[in-house]
PDB file of C-alpha atoms in Angstrom:
ATOM      1  CA  UNK N  30      58.639 -36.673 -24.752  1.00  0.00           C
ATOM      2  CA  UNK N  31      60.138 -39.120 -27.195  1.00  0.00           C
ATOM      3  CA  UNK N  32      58.130 -40.265 -29.961  1.00  0.00           C
ATOM      4  CA  UNK N  33      57.317 -44.568 -29.601  1.00  0.00           C
ATOM      5  CA  UNK N  34      54.821 -45.197 -32.326  1.00  0.00           C
ATOM      6  CA  UNK N  35      53.115 -48.145 -33.107  1.00  0.00           C
ATOM      7  CA  UNK N  36      52.504 -49.304 -37.041  1.00  0.00           C
ATOM      8  CA  UNK N  37      48.875 -50.913 -36.757  1.00  0.00           C
ATOM      9  CA  UNK N  38      46.263 -49.397 -34.182  1.00  0.00           C
ATOM     10  CA  UNK N  39      44.389 -52.814 -34.730  1.00  0.00           C
ATOM     11  CA  UNK N  40      44.886 -56.295 -35.088  1.00  0.00           C
ATOM     12  CA  UNK N  41      42.706 -59.247 -35.314  1.00  0.00           C
ATOM     13  CA  UNK N  42      43.564 -62.790 -35.473  1.00  0.00           C
ATOM     14  CA  UNK N  43      42.161 -66.228 -35.315  1.00  0.00           C
ATOM     15  CA  UNK N  44      42.688 -68.164 -32.115  1.00  0.00           C
ATOM     16  CA  UNK N  45      45.714 -70.569 -32.239  1.00  0.00           C
ATOM     17  CA  UNK N  46      47.270 -68.392 -34.881  1.00  0.00           C
ATOM     18  CA  UNK N  47      50.447 -66.246 -34.042  1.00  0.00           C
ATOM     19  CA  UNK N  48      50.984 -62.367 -33.329  1.00  0.00           C
ATOM     20  CA  UNK N  49      53.002 -60.343 -34.198  1.00  0.00           C
ATOM     21  CA  UNK N  50      52.874 -56.812 -32.897  1.00  0.00           C
ATOM     22  CA  UNK N  51      55.206 -53.638 -34.473  1.00  0.00           C
ATOM     23  CA  UNK N  52      56.291 -51.174 -32.821  1.00  0.00           C
ATOM     24  CA  UNK N  53      59.112 -48.056 -33.652  1.00  0.00           C
ATOM     25  CA  UNK N  54      61.003 -45.909 -31.699  1.00  0.00           C
ATOM     26  CA  UNK N  55      62.745 -42.529 -32.166  1.00  0.00           C
ATOM     27  CA  UNK N  56      65.348 -42.313 -29.477  1.00  0.00           C
ATOM     28  CA  UNK N  57      68.863 -44.151 -30.386  1.00  0.00           C
ATOM     29  CA  UNK N  58      69.650 -43.808 -26.907  1.00  0.00           C
ATOM     30  CA  UNK N  59      66.934 -45.585 -25.048  1.00  0.00           C
ATOM     31  CA  UNK N  60      68.732 -48.696 -24.036  1.00  0.00           C
ATOM     32  CA  UNK N  61      65.892 -50.170 -22.557  1.00  0.00           C
ATOM     33  CA  UNK N  62      61.903 -51.391 -23.501  1.00  0.00           C
ATOM     34  CA  UNK N  63      59.317 -52.811 -22.749  1.00  0.00           C
ATOM     35  CA  UNK N  64      56.332 -54.189 -23.453  1.00  0.00           C
ATOM     36  CA  UNK N  65      52.881 -54.286 -21.968  1.00  0.00           C
ATOM     37  CA  UNK N  66      49.390 -55.566 -22.450  1.00  0.00           C
ATOM     38  CA  UNK N  67      46.536 -53.399 -20.649  1.00  0.00           C
ATOM     39  CA  UNK N  68      43.042 -54.893 -20.581  1.00  0.00           C
ATOM     40  CA  UNK N  69      40.142 -52.881 -20.152  1.00  0.00           C
ATOM     41  CA  UNK N  70      39.528 -51.001 -16.958  1.00  0.00           C
ATOM     42  CA  UNK N  71      43.208 -51.719 -15.534  1.00  0.00           C
ATOM     43  CA  UNK N  72      47.082 -50.373 -15.020  1.00  0.00           C
ATOM     44  CA  UNK N  73      49.258 -51.453 -17.761  1.00  0.00           C
ATOM     45  CA  UNK N  74      50.951 -55.054 -17.294  1.00  0.00           C
ATOM     46  CA  UNK N  75      54.609 -55.894 -18.282  1.00  0.00           C
ATOM     47  CA  UNK N  76      55.020 -58.591 -20.665  1.00  0.00           C
ATOM     48  CA  UNK N  77      58.703 -58.941 -21.258  1.00  0.00           C
ATOM     49  CA  UNK N  78      61.227 -56.545 -21.958  1.00  0.00           C
ATOM     50  CA  UNK N  79      64.825 -56.188 -23.050  1.00  0.00           C
ATOM     51  CA  UNK N  80      68.114 -53.992 -22.967  1.00  0.00           C
ATOM     52  CA  UNK N  81      69.627 -53.056 -26.084  1.00  0.00           C
ATOM     53  CA  UNK N  82      72.409 -55.025 -26.017  1.00  0.00           C
ATOM     54  CA  UNK N  83      69.984 -58.453 -27.065  1.00  0.00           C
ATOM     55  CA  UNK N  84      68.324 -58.779 -29.925  1.00  0.00           C
ATOM     56  CA  UNK N  85      66.186 -61.692 -29.284  1.00  0.00           C
ATOM     57  CA  UNK N  86      64.609 -62.126 -26.160  1.00  0.00           C
ATOM     58  CA  UNK N  87      61.810 -65.026 -24.881  1.00  0.00           C
ATOM     59  CA  UNK N  88      59.228 -65.671 -23.048  1.00  0.00           C
ATOM     60  CA  UNK N  89      56.252 -68.295 -22.056  1.00  0.00           C
ATOM     61  CA  UNK N  90      54.787 -67.913 -25.164  1.00  0.00           C
ATOM     62  CA  UNK N  91      56.433 -64.514 -26.013  1.00  0.00           C
ATOM     63  CA  UNK N  92      59.245 -63.168 -27.701  1.00  0.00           C
ATOM     64  CA  UNK N  93      60.871 -59.797 -28.197  1.00  0.00           C
ATOM     65  CA  UNK N  94      62.561 -58.906 -31.645  1.00  0.00           C
ATOM     66  CA  UNK N  95      64.908 -55.677 -31.644  1.00  0.00           C
ATOM     67  CA  UNK N  96      66.317 -54.075 -34.182  1.00  0.00           C
ATOM     68  CA  UNK N  97      68.723 -51.033 -33.102  1.00  0.00           C
ATOM     69  CA  UNK N  98      69.647 -50.078 -36.805  1.00  0.00           C
ATOM     70  CA  UNK N  99      65.838 -49.294 -37.809  1.00  0.00           C
ATOM     71  CA  UNK N 100      65.281 -48.370 -34.457  1.00  0.00           C
ATOM     72  CA  UNK N 101      61.653 -51.174 -34.903  1.00  0.00           C
ATOM     73  CA  UNK N 102      60.597 -53.212 -32.131  1.00  0.00           C
ATOM     74  CA  UNK N 103      58.316 -56.838 -32.328  1.00  0.00           C
ATOM     75  CA  UNK N 104      56.348 -58.682 -30.056  1.00  0.00           C
ATOM     76  CA  UNK N 105      55.183 -62.020 -31.299  1.00  0.00           C
ATOM     77  CA  UNK N 106      52.362 -63.951 -29.373  1.00  0.00           C
ATOM     78  CA  UNK N 107      52.943 -67.755 -30.075  1.00  0.00           C
ATOM     79  CA  UNK N 108      49.016 -69.542 -30.444  1.00  0.00           C
ATOM     80  CA  UNK N 109      46.798 -66.297 -29.667  1.00  0.00           C
ATOM     81  CA  UNK N 110      44.278 -66.906 -27.017  1.00  0.00           C
ATOM     82  CA  UNK N 111      41.150 -65.589 -26.117  1.00  0.00           C
ATOM     83  CA  UNK N 112      42.591 -64.173 -22.901  1.00  0.00           C
ATOM     84  CA  UNK N 113      45.198 -62.438 -25.047  1.00  0.00           C
ATOM     85  CA  UNK N 114      42.675 -59.687 -26.275  1.00  0.00           C
ATOM     86  CA  UNK N 115      44.337 -56.202 -25.048  1.00  0.00           C
ATOM     87  CA  UNK N 116      45.572 -53.648 -26.041  1.00  0.00           C
ATOM     88  CA  UNK N 117      49.647 -53.837 -25.922  1.00  0.00           C
ATOM     89  CA  UNK N 118      52.103 -50.583 -25.671  1.00  0.00           C
ATOM     90  CA  UNK N 119      55.471 -50.990 -26.185  1.00  0.00           C
ATOM     91  CA  UNK N 120      57.550 -48.413 -23.983  1.00  0.00           C
ATOM     92  CA  UNK N 121      61.079 -47.389 -24.193  1.00  0.00           C
ATOM     93  CA  UNK N 122      63.655 -46.539 -21.790  1.00  0.00           C
ATOM     94  CA  UNK N 123      65.937 -43.241 -21.499  1.00  0.00           C
ATOM     95  CA  UNK N 124      67.834 -42.605 -17.876  1.00  0.00           C
ATOM     96  CA  UNK N 125      64.555 -42.373 -15.087  1.00  0.00           C
ATOM     97  CA  UNK N 126      61.595 -41.869 -18.103  1.00  0.00           C
ATOM     98  CA  UNK N 127      59.398 -43.996 -19.435  1.00  0.00           C
ATOM     99  CA  UNK N 128      57.516 -43.267 -23.114  1.00  0.00           C
ATOM    100  CA  UNK N 129      54.790 -45.375 -24.452  1.00  0.00           C
ATOM    101  CA  UNK N 130      53.897 -46.134 -27.757  1.00  0.00           C
ATOM    102  CA  UNK N 131      50.771 -45.025 -29.016  1.00  0.00           C
ATOM    103  CA  UNK N 132      49.021 -49.215 -28.517  1.00  0.00           C
ATOM    104  CA  UNK N 133      47.674 -51.784 -30.476  1.00  0.00           C
ATOM    105  CA  UNK N 134      44.421 -53.262 -29.987  1.00  0.00           C
ATOM    106  CA  UNK N 135      44.417 -56.750 -30.609  1.00  0.00           C
ATOM    107  CA  UNK N 136      41.298 -58.913 -30.601  1.00  0.00           C
ATOM    108  CA  UNK N 137      41.150 -62.681 -30.485  1.00  0.00           C
ATOM    109  CA  UNK N 138      38.424 -64.287 -32.407  1.00  0.00           C
ATOM    110  CA  UNK N 139      37.488 -67.585 -31.130  1.00  0.00           C
TER     111      UNK N 139
ATOM    112  CA  UNK Z  10      51.614 -58.700  -1.499  1.00  0.00           C
ATOM    113  CA  UNK Z  11      53.516 -56.013  -2.699  1.00  0.00           C
ATOM    114  CA  UNK Z  12      52.017 -53.707  -4.624  1.00  0.00           C
ATOM    115  CA  UNK Z  13      50.824 -50.038  -5.750  1.00  0.00           C
ATOM    116  CA  UNK Z  14      48.069 -49.358  -4.665  1.00  0.00           C
ATOM    117  CA  UNK Z  15      46.344 -45.989  -5.495  1.00  0.00           C
ATOM    118  CA  UNK Z  16      42.972 -44.789  -3.947  1.00  0.00           C
ATOM    119  CA  UNK Z  17      40.280 -43.634  -5.167  1.00  0.00           C
ATOM    120  CA  UNK Z  18      39.390 -45.731  -8.367  1.00  0.00           C
ATOM    121  CA  UNK Z  19      37.384 -43.220  -9.835  1.00  0.00           C
ATOM    122  CA  UNK Z  20      36.922 -39.965  -7.950  1.00  0.00           C
ATOM    123  CA  UNK Z  21      34.473 -37.210 -10.027  1.00  0.00           C
ATOM    124  CA  UNK Z  22      35.027 -33.721  -9.493  1.00  0.00           C
ATOM    125  CA  UNK Z  23      33.988 -30.623 -10.578  1.00  0.00           C
ATOM    126  CA  UNK Z  24      35.080 -27.537 -12.977  1.00  0.00           C
ATOM    127  CA  UNK Z  25      37.599 -25.813 -11.455  1.00  0.00           C
ATOM    128  CA  UNK Z  26      37.612 -27.576  -7.906  1.00  0.00           C
ATOM    129  CA  UNK Z  27      40.514 -28.980  -7.120  1.00  0.00           C
ATOM    130  CA  UNK Z  28      41.481 -32.398  -6.726  1.00  0.00           C
ATOM    131  CA  UNK Z  29      44.461 -34.737  -5.146  1.00  0.00           C
ATOM    132  CA  UNK Z  30      44.529 -38.224  -6.286  1.00  0.00           C
ATOM    133  CA  UNK Z  31      46.374 -41.051  -4.278  1.00  0.00           C
ATOM    134  CA  UNK Z  32      49.319 -43.266  -4.728  1.00  0.00           C
ATOM    135  CA  UNK Z  33      50.935 -45.491  -2.044  1.00  0.00           C
ATOM    136  CA  UNK Z  34      53.668 -48.789  -2.902  1.00  0.00           C
ATOM    137  CA  UNK Z  35      54.757 -51.081  -0.799  1.00  0.00           C
ATOM    138  CA  UNK Z  36      57.187 -51.998  -2.855  1.00  0.00           C
ATOM    139  CA  UNK Z  37      59.902 -49.448  -0.865  1.00  0.00           C
ATOM    140  CA  UNK Z  38      60.876 -48.691  -4.669  1.00  0.00           C
ATOM    141  CA  UNK Z  39      63.383 -45.590  -5.072  1.00  0.00           C
ATOM    142  CA  UNK Z  40      61.206 -43.779  -8.724  1.00  0.00           C
ATOM    143  CA  UNK Z  41      57.329 -42.719  -8.692  1.00  0.00           C
ATOM    144  CA  UNK Z  42      55.507 -42.164 -11.965  1.00  0.00           C
ATOM    145  CA  UNK Z  43      52.852 -40.384 -12.447  1.00  0.00           C
ATOM    146  CA  UNK Z  44      51.323 -40.719 -15.945  1.00  0.00           C
ATOM    147  CA  UNK Z  45      47.711 -39.717 -17.625  1.00  0.00           C
ATOM    148  CA  UNK Z  46      46.213 -41.755 -19.775  1.00  0.00           C
ATOM    149  CA  UNK Z  47      42.817 -40.889 -21.839  1.00  0.00           C
ATOM    150  CA  UNK Z  48      40.926 -42.951 -24.052  1.00  0.00           C
ATOM    151  CA  UNK Z  49      42.130 -44.903 -26.455  1.00  0.00           C
ATOM    152  CA  UNK Z  50      46.015 -43.183 -26.016  1.00  0.00           C
ATOM    153  CA  UNK Z  51      48.557 -44.375 -24.774  1.00  0.00           C
ATOM    154  CA  UNK Z  52      49.727 -43.119 -21.118  1.00  0.00           C
ATOM    155  CA  UNK Z  53      51.824 -39.845 -20.956  1.00  0.00           C
ATOM    156  CA  UNK Z  54      54.634 -39.308 -18.437  1.00  0.00           C
ATOM    157  CA  UNK Z  55      53.668 -36.236 -16.292  1.00  0.00           C
ATOM    158  CA  UNK Z  56      56.183 -36.356 -13.897  1.00  0.00           C
ATOM    159  CA  UNK Z  57      58.380 -38.460 -12.082  1.00  0.00           C
ATOM    160  CA  UNK Z  58      60.136 -39.040  -8.774  1.00  0.00           C
ATOM    161  CA  UNK Z  59      63.817 -40.014  -8.000  1.00  0.00           C
ATOM    162  CA  UNK Z  60      63.561 -40.160  -3.861  1.00  0.00           C
ATOM    163  CA  UNK Z  61      63.065 -36.913  -3.343  1.00  0.00           C
ATOM    164  CA  UNK Z  62      64.272 -35.236  -6.282  1.00  0.00           C
ATOM    165  CA  UNK Z  63      61.167 -33.794  -8.598  1.00  0.00           C
ATOM    166  CA  UNK Z  64      61.624 -34.371 -12.858  1.00  0.00           C
ATOM    167  CA  UNK Z  65      58.578 -32.333 -14.788  1.00  0.00           C
ATOM    168  CA  UNK Z  66      58.354 -33.262 -18.498  1.00  0.00           C
ATOM    169  CA  UNK Z  67      58.193 -29.767 -20.367  1.00  0.00           C
ATOM    170  CA  UNK Z  68      54.676 -30.139 -21.498  1.00  0.00           C
ATOM    171  CA  UNK Z  69      53.339 -31.269 -18.669  1.00  0.00           C
ATOM    172  CA  UNK Z  70      51.160 -28.126 -17.491  1.00  0.00           C
ATOM    173  CA  UNK Z  71      51.112 -26.070 -14.640  1.00  0.00           C
ATOM    174  CA  UNK Z  72      47.626 -27.678 -13.359  1.00  0.00           C
ATOM    175  CA  UNK Z  73      49.248 -30.539 -12.435  1.00  0.00           C
ATOM    176  CA  UNK Z  74      51.239 -30.507  -9.098  1.00  0.00           C
ATOM    177  CA  UNK Z  75      52.874 -33.519  -7.271  1.00  0.00           C
ATOM    178  CA  UNK Z  76      53.869 -34.104  -3.529  1.00  0.00           C
ATOM    179  CA  UNK Z  77      56.036 -36.832  -2.399  1.00  0.00           C
ATOM    180  CA  UNK Z  78      56.311 -37.013   1.283  1.00  0.00           C
ATOM    181  CA  UNK Z  79      57.748 -40.306   1.882  1.00  0.00           C
ATOM    182  CA  UNK Z  80      59.235 -43.420   0.039  1.00  0.00           C
ATOM    183  CA  UNK Z  81      56.002 -45.054  -0.236  1.00  0.00           C
ATOM    184  CA  UNK Z  82      53.620 -42.232  -1.306  1.00  0.00           C
ATOM    185  CA  UNK Z  83      52.652 -40.041  -3.624  1.00  0.00           C
ATOM    186  CA  UNK Z  84      49.845 -37.471  -4.671  1.00  0.00           C
ATOM    187  CA  UNK Z  85      48.633 -35.739  -7.896  1.00  0.00           C
ATOM    188  CA  UNK Z  86      47.654 -32.352  -7.215  1.00  0.00           C
ATOM    189  CA  UNK Z  87      45.225 -31.096 -10.474  1.00  0.00           C
ATOM    190  CA  UNK Z  88      44.836 -27.602  -8.452  1.00  0.00           C
ATOM    191  CA  UNK Z  89      41.503 -26.582 -11.207  1.00  0.00           C
ATOM    192  CA  UNK Z  90      40.345 -29.054 -13.509  1.00  0.00           C
ATOM    193  CA  UNK Z  91      39.362 -28.675 -16.883  1.00  0.00           C
ATOM    194  CA  UNK Z  92      37.143 -31.044 -19.183  1.00  0.00           C
ATOM    195  CA  UNK Z  93      40.443 -32.083 -20.435  1.00  0.00           C
ATOM    196  CA  UNK Z  94      42.295 -33.178 -17.621  1.00  0.00           C
ATOM    197  CA  UNK Z  95      39.378 -35.853 -17.041  1.00  0.00           C
ATOM    198  CA  UNK Z  96      41.261 -39.322 -18.230  1.00  0.00           C
ATOM    199  CA  UNK Z  97      42.648 -42.224 -16.143  1.00  0.00           C
ATOM    200  CA  UNK Z  98      45.525 -41.583 -14.281  1.00  0.00           C
ATOM    201  CA  UNK Z  99      48.008 -43.781 -13.501  1.00  0.00           C
ATOM    202  CA  UNK Z 100      50.814 -44.690 -10.844  1.00  0.00           C
ATOM    203  CA  UNK Z 101      53.864 -46.618 -11.228  1.00  0.00           C
ATOM    204  CA  UNK Z 102      56.783 -47.075  -9.187  1.00  0.00           C
ATOM    205  CA  UNK Z 103      60.269 -48.644 -10.894  1.00  0.00           C
ATOM    206  CA  UNK Z 104      63.573 -50.455  -8.439  1.00  0.00           C
ATOM    207  CA  UNK Z 105      66.590 -48.312  -9.021  1.00  0.00           C
ATOM    208  CA  UNK Z 106      67.764 -44.739 -10.981  1.00  0.00           C
ATOM    209  CA  UNK Z 107      68.775 -44.473 -14.234  1.00  0.00           C
ATOM    210  CA  UNK Z 108      66.535 -46.974 -15.836  1.00  0.00           C
ATOM    211  CA  UNK Z 109      66.375 -50.416 -17.081  1.00  0.00           C
ATOM    212  CA  UNK Z 110      63.969 -52.150 -14.115  1.00  0.00           C
ATOM    213  CA  UNK Z 111      60.840 -52.698 -14.730  1.00  0.00           C
ATOM    214  CA  UNK Z 112      57.575 -50.329 -14.230  1.00  0.00           C
ATOM    215  CA  UNK Z 113      54.975 -51.509 -11.707  1.00  0.00           C
ATOM    216  CA  UNK Z 114      51.627 -49.664 -12.176  1.00  0.00           C
ATOM    217  CA  UNK Z 115      48.652 -49.052  -9.683  1.00  0.00           C
ATOM    218  CA  UNK Z 116      45.298 -49.608 -11.281  1.00  0.00           C
ATOM    219  CA  UNK Z 117      44.866 -45.676 -11.309  1.00  0.00           C
ATOM    220  CA  UNK Z 118      42.484 -43.712 -10.888  1.00  0.00           C
ATOM    221  CA  UNK Z 119      39.582 -42.472 -13.859  1.00  0.00           C
ATOM    222  CA  UNK Z 120      38.837 -39.212 -12.831  1.00  0.00           C
ATOM    223  CA  UNK Z 121      35.413 -37.438 -14.220  1.00  0.00           C
ATOM    224  CA  UNK Z 122      35.124 -33.002 -14.426  1.00  0.00           C
ATOM    225  CA  UNK Z 123      31.683 -31.937 -14.247  1.00  0.00           C
TER     226      UNK Z 123
END
């Protein structure tokens, strides 16, 4: 499989602060990327995606940045809330296959 | 609501006793996936179907098989479960071939092997 890795396995932030979660991917042919949120005992939940012809995409309180030069992806969460506490995965897509990164566990401190 | 359904949510089996996990979807998506997720790890792709075309990942053990009798259903068969096969098994779907389209995940089946 592909190698998609995250730089930090755990992240703790104060409620209201911004969070940044990073991801490195290895396949330069990957053309689509997704960030997922996974809460304990549940399946991954789609947060935001970005195609390789873009370098930034914004959603509600979330922004994904893509740097194809260094094969790096980041997820920014604005005004982090306790409900954002979860494990976050990036996934890269090549053809029909999706490969997941290691995951970052985000803890929001009230 | 359209969704990806997995049954059962929790499955207990004995070492070496075959087990089948089920997934169904009401999204009418072409592609269905099976992932294995162990504790504190990322989901690992086992195989996927594009319609009836089966695609096995190179490192998926032969102990794992899959069937897709129709668009809506996909099954994961574990022929002789070992203790190392205890994990969460996730089913997912996506609409199109060629990627570039969101995956929708089911809630998972947690398999325990005694």
